[in-house]
Steps between C-alpha positions, in 0.01 A plus 500: 500500500161338506539394859613848603190652335280259691667596828455868421133438424455295815677740734431838341168497317289289738578699814228762440258223412593311818456820699150546356413142583623539856290816535203309367566219745537741794191710424261236368227577755515872437488454122205260522319734740553800273390297196188386686421857598534614138279214383241588766493863383457391138214261585331760721515764226371256239214389727412861578473579129288186448264598783467853361421366152242256637333773704475722191359214293247413772382861521457512121308170508268633770429812291421289194272268696315793659441663162376169358267457797364852451441438128325170568280661765412777253415245230286295742306809605464626142344182364148416610444196715390194299135414517376161603455373141860612405662291772 
């Protein structure tokens, strides 16, 4: 009985699995190409989001630096210039 069960498993249950493996063997290039295309789309989308975030951060940094420069210029003009004995 044990041997008969093994033969049933070998002949009946593995056939779909063997069919899937033969499909995989036949269409390896197509599967790899499709996987590469999906990976390329994922990397492109991730890089696009990174570039957008960096651009937003750079614009915010420029605004902060400009406001700091304006405040420093205002402070420099508001304080009197040091005299020769203060230097």
